mmCIF file of C-alpha atoms in Angstrom:
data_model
loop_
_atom_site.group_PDB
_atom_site.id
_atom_site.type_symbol
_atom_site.label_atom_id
_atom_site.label_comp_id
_atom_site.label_asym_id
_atom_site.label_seq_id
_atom_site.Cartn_x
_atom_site.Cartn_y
_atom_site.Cartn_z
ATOM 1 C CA UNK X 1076 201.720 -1.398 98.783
ATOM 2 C CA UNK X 1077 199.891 -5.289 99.024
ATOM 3 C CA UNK X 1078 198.318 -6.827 101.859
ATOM 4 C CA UNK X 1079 201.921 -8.307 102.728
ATOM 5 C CA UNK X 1080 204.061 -5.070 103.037
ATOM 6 C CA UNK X 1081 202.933 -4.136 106.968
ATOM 7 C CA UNK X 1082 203.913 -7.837 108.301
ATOM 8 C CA UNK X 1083 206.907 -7.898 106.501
ATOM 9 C CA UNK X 1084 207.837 -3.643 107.767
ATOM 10 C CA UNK X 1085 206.891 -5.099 111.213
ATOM 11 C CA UNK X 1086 209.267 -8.062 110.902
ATOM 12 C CA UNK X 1087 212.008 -5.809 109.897
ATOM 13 C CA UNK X 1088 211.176 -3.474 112.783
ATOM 14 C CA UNK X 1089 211.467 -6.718 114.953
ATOM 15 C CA UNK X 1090 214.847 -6.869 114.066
ATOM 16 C CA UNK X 1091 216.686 -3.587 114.530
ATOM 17 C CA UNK X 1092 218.664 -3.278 117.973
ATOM 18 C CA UNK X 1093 216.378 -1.489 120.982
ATOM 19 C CA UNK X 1094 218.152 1.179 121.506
ATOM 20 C CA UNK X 1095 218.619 2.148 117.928
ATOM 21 C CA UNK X 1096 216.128 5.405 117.419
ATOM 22 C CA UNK X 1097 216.757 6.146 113.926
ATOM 23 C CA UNK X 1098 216.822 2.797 111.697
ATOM 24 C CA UNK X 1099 216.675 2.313 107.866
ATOM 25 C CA UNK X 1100 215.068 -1.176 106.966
ATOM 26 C CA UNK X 1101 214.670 -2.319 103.391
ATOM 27 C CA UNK X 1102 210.918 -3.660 102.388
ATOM 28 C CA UNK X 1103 210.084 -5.270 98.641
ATOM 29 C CA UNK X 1104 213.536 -3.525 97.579
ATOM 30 C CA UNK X 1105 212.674 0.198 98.792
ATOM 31 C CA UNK X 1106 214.572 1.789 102.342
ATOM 32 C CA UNK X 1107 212.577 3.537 105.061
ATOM 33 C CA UNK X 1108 213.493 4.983 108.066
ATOM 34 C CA UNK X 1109 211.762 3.835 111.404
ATOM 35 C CA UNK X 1110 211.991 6.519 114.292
ATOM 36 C CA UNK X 1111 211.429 5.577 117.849
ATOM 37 C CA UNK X 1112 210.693 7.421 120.833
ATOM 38 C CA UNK X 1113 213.594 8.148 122.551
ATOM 39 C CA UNK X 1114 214.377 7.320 126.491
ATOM 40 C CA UNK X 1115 216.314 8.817 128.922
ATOM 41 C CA UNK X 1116 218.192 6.957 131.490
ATOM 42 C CA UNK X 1117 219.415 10.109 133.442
ATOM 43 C CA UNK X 1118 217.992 12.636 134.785
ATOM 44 C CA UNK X 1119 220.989 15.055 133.389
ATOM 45 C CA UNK X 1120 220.082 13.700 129.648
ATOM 46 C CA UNK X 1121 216.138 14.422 130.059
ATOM 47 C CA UNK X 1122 217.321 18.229 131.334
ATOM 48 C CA UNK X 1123 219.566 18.600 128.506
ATOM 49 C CA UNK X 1124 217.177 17.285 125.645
ATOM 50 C CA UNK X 1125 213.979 18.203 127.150
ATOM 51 C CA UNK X 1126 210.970 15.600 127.100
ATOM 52 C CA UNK X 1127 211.581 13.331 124.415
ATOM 53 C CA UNK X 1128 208.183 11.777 124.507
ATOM 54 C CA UNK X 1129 206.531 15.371 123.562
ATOM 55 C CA UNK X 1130 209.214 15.956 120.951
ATOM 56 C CA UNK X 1131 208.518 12.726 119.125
ATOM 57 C CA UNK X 1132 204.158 13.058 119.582
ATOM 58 C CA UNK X 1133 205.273 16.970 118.111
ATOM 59 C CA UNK X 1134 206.707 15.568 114.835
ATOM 60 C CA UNK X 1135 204.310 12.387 114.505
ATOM 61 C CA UNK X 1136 201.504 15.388 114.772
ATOM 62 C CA UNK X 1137 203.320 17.295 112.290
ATOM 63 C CA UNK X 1138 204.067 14.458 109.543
ATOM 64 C CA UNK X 1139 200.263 14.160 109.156
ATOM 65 C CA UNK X 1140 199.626 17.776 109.760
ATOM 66 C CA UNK X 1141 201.652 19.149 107.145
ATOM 67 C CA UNK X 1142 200.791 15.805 105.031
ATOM 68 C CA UNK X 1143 197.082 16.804 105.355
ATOM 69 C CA UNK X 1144 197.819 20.145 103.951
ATOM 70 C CA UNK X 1145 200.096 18.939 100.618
ATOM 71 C CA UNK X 1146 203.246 20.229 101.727
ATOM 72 C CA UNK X 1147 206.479 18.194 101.119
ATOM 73 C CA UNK X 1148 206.941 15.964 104.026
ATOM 74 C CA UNK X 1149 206.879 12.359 103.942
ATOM 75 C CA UNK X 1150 204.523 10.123 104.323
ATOM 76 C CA UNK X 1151 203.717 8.208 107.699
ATOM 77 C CA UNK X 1152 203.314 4.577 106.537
ATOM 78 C CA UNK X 1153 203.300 2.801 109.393
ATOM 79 C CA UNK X 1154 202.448 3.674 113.166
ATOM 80 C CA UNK X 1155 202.789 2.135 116.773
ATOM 81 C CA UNK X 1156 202.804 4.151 120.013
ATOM 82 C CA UNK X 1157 206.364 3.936 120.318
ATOM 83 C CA UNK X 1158 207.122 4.422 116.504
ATOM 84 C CA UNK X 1159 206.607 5.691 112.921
ATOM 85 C CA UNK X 1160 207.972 4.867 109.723
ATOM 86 C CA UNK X 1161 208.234 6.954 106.522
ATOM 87 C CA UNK X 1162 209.962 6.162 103.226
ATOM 88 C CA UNK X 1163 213.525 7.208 102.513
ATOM 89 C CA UNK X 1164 213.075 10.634 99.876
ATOM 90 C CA UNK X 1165 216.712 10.696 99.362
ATOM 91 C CA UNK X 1166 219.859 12.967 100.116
ATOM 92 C CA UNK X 1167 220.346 15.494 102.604
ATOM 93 C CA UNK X 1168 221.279 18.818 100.845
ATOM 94 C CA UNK X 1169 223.793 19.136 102.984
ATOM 95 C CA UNK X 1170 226.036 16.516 101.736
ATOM 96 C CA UNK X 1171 224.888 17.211 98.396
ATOM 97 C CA UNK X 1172 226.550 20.507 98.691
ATOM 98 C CA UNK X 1173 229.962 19.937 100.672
ATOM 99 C CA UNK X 1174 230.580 16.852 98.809
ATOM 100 C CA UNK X 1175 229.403 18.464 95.422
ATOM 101 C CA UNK X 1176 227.185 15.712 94.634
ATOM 102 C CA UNK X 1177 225.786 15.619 91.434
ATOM 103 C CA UNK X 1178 226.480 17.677 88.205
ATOM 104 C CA UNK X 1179 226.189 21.364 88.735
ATOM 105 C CA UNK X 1180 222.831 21.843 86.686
ATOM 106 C CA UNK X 1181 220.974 19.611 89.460
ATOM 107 C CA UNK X 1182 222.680 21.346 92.089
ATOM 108 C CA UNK X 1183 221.392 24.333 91.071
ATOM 109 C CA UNK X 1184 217.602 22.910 90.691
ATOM 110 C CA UNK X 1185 217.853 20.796 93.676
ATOM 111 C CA UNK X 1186 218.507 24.429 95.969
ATOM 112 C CA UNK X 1187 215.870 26.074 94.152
ATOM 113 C CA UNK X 1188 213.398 23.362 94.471
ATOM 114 C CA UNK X 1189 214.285 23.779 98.189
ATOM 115 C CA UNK X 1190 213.747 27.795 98.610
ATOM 116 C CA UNK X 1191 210.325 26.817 97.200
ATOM 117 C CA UNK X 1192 209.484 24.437 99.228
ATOM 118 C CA UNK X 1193 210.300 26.989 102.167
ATOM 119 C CA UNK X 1194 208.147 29.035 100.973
ATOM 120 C CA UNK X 1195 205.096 26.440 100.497
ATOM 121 C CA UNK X 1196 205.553 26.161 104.223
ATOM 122 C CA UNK X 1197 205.317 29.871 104.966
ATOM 123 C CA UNK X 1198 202.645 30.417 101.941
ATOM 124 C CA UNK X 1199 200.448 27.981 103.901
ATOM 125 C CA UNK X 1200 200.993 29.902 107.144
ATOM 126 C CA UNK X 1201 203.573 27.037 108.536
ATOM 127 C CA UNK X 1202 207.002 27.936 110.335
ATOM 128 C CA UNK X 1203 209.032 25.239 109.803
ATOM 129 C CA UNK X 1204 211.577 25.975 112.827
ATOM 130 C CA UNK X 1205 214.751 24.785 112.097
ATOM 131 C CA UNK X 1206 214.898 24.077 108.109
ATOM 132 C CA UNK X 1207 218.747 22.894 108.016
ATOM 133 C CA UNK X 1208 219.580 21.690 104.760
ATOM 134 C CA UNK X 1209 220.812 18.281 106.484
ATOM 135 C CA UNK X 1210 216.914 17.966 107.294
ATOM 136 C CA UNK X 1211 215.846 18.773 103.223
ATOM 137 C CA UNK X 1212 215.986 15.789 101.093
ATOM 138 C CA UNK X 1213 216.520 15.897 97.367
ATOM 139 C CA UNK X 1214 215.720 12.511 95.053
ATOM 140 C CA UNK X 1215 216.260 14.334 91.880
ATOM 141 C CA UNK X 1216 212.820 15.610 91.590
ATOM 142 C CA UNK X 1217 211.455 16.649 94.666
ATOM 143 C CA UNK X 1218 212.399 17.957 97.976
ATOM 144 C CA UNK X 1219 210.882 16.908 101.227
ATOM 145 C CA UNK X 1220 211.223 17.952 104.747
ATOM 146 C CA UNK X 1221 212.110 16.663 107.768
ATOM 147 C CA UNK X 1222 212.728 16.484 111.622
ATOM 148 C CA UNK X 1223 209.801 18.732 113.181
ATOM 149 C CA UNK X 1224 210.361 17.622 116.909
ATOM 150 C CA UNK X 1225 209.691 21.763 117.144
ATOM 151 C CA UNK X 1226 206.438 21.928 115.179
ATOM 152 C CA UNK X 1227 204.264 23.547 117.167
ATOM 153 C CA UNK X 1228 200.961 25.824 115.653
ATOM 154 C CA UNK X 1229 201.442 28.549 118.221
ATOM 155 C CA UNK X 1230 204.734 29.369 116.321
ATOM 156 C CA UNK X 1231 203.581 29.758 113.255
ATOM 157 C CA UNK X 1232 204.224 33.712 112.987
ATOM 158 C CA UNK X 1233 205.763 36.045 110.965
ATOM 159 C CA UNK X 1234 208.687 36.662 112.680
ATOM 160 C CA UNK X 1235 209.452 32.519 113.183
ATOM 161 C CA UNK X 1236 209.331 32.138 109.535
ATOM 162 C CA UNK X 1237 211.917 35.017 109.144
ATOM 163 C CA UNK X 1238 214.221 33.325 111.599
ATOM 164 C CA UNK X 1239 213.027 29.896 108.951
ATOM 165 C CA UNK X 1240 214.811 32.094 106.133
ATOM 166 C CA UNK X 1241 218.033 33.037 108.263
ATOM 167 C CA UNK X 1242 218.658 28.991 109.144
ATOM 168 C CA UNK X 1243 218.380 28.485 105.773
ATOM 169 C CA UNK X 1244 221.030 30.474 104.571
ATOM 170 C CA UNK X 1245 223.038 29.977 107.533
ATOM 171 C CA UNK X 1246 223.256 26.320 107.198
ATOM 172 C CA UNK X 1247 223.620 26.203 103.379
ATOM 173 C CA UNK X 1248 227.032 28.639 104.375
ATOM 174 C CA UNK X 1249 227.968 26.429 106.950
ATOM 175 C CA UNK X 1250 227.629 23.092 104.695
ATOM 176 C CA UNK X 1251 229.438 25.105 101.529
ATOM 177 C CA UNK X 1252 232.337 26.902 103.620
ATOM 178 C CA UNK X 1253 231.689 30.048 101.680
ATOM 179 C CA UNK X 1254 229.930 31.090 98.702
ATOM 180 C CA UNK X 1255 228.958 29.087 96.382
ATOM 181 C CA UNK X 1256 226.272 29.258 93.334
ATOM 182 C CA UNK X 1257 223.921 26.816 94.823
ATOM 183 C CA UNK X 1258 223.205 29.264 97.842
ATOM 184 C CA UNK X 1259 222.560 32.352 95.080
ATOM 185 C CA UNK X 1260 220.137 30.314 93.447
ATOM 186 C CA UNK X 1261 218.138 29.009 96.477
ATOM 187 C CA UNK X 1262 217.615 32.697 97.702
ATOM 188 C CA UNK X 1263 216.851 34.054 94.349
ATOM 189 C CA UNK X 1264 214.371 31.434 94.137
ATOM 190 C CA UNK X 1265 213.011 32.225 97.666
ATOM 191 C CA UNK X 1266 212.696 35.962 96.748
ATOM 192 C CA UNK X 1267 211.039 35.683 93.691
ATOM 193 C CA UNK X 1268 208.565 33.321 95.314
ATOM 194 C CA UNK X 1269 208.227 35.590 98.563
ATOM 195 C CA UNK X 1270 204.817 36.816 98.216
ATOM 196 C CA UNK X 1271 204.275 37.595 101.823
ATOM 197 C CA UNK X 1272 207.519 39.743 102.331
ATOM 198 C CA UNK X 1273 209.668 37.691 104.700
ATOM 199 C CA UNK X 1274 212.918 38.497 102.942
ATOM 200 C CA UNK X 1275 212.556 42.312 103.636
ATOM 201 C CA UNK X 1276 212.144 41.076 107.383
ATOM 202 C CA UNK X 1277 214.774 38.508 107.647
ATOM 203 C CA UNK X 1278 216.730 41.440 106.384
ATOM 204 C CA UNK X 1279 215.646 43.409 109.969
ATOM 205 C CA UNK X 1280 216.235 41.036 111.537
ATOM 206 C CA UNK X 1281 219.764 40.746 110.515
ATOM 207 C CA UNK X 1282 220.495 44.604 110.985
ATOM 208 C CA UNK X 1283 219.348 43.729 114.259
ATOM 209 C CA UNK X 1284 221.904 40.986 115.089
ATOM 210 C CA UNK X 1285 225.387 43.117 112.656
ATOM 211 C CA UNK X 1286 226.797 43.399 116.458
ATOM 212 C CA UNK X 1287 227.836 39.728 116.665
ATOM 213 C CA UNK X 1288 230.036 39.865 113.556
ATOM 214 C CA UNK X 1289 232.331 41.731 115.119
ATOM 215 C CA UNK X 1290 232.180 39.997 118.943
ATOM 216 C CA UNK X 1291 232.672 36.964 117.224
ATOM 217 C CA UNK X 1292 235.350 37.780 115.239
ATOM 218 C CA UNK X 1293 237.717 36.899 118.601
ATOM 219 C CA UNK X 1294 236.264 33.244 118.377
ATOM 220 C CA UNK X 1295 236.825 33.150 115.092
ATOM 221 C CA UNK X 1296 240.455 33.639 115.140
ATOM 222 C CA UNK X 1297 240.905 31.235 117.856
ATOM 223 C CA UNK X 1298 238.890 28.551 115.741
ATOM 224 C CA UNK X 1299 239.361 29.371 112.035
ATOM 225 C CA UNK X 1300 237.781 25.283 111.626
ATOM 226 C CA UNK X 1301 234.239 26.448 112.742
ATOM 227 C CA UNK X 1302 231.986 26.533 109.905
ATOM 228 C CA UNK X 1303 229.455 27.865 111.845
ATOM 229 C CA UNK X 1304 231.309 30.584 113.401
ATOM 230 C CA UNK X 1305 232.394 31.503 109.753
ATOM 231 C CA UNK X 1306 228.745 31.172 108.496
ATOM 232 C CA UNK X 1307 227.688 33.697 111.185
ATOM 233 C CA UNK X 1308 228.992 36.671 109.116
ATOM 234 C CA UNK X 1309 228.309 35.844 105.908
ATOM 235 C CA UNK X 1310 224.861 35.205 106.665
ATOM 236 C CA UNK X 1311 224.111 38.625 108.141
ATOM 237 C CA UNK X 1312 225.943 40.333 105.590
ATOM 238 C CA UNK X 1313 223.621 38.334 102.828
ATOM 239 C CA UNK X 1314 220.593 39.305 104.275
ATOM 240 C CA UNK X 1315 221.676 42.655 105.015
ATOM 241 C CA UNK X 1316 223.131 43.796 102.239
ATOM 242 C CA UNK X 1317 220.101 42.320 99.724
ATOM 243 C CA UNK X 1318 217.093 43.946 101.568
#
């Protein structure tokens, strides 16, 4: 970056509508994304999103948190009190897998680069909290992380990077509709890396919760068009039936 890049991110900043939290602005031909702190102008939306000032200090803390320890999360390149920027790392995994982005071959390494970067997390001790694979970004050689408005150290335990593992899976099923080769790569990736034994306890914990196959299975003939209802099963089953 020269001298000139910070006045010229500022400008840009300058320029994107107030109440816009999320922004992309283009710098000396590369995107990033500036995120503001978010307010509330009713007391209803503060109850139903909790304090949006302690989210957005949570994920600020955790950019150069997680930064400081080399695991994949962006960069914070710019900071104000009421903002932080980071550079654009790419595509959400998400739409990478509905939309079958990319030939097959990436597919297939972008998923398994993301079960290992899971597992840096949980290798270093870190629970990510809600790893959905429209929060893991792939730009065809790396994937980074995002959105920890949940980081918090005092959840870093076993049992929160289990429930890590199970949003994992579940999202990649509710992004795919079904089965598909990309989620059998990611978790054989995972498992071969899992040298602290969370699979074998995501696995519990997903004995623990068979019972909601079946009482969902009423919703899910009322709304065959929920993915996630229809991820709900498959998930358990996966984790239950490989452990």
């Amino acid at each position: 970056m020269t001298d000139a890049f910070l006045p010229r991110l500022r400008a840009a900043i300058a320029t994107l509508p107030p109440a816009q939290r999320v922004a992309p602005v283009a710098v000396d031909g590369r995107r990033y994304w500036v995120k503001r702190r978010e307010h509330y102008d009713s007391l209803k939306l503060r109850l139903q999103k909790g304090d949006a000032a302690r989210a957005f200090e949570r994920e600020r803390r955790a950019l150069h948190d997680l930064g400081r320890l080399g695991l994949p999360v962006p960069p914070v390149v710019d900071e104000a009190e009421d903002y932080f920027v980071t550079p654009d790392s790419g595509v959400p995994l998400a739409k990478i897998l509905r939309d079958r982005l990319l030939a097959e071959e990436e597919r297939m390494a972008a998923f398994r680069a993301a079960a290992r970067a899971l597992h840096a997390f949980h290798a270093a001790g870190i629970a990510h909290g809600r790893p959905n694979l429209r929060d893991m970004l792939w730009d065809g050689k790396r994937i980074t992380l995002i959105d920890f408005e949940r980081y918090a150290p005092r959840r870093n335990r076993r049992i929160n990077m289990a429930l890590d593992l199970l949003m994992f899976v579940f999202s990649a099923y509710v992004a795919a509709e079904g089965e598909r080769p990309e989620i059998d790569a990611a978790i054989a990736a995972y498992r071969e890396e899992d040298s602290i034994g969370l699979w074998p306890l995501a696995g519990r914990i997903a004995r623990m919760l068979g019972f909601l196959t079946p009482l969902t299975a009423p919703l899910r003939r009322r709304r065959p068009r929920s993915r996630e209802l229809a991820a709900l099963p498959l998930t358990l089953h996966r984790f239950s039936a490989e452990t």
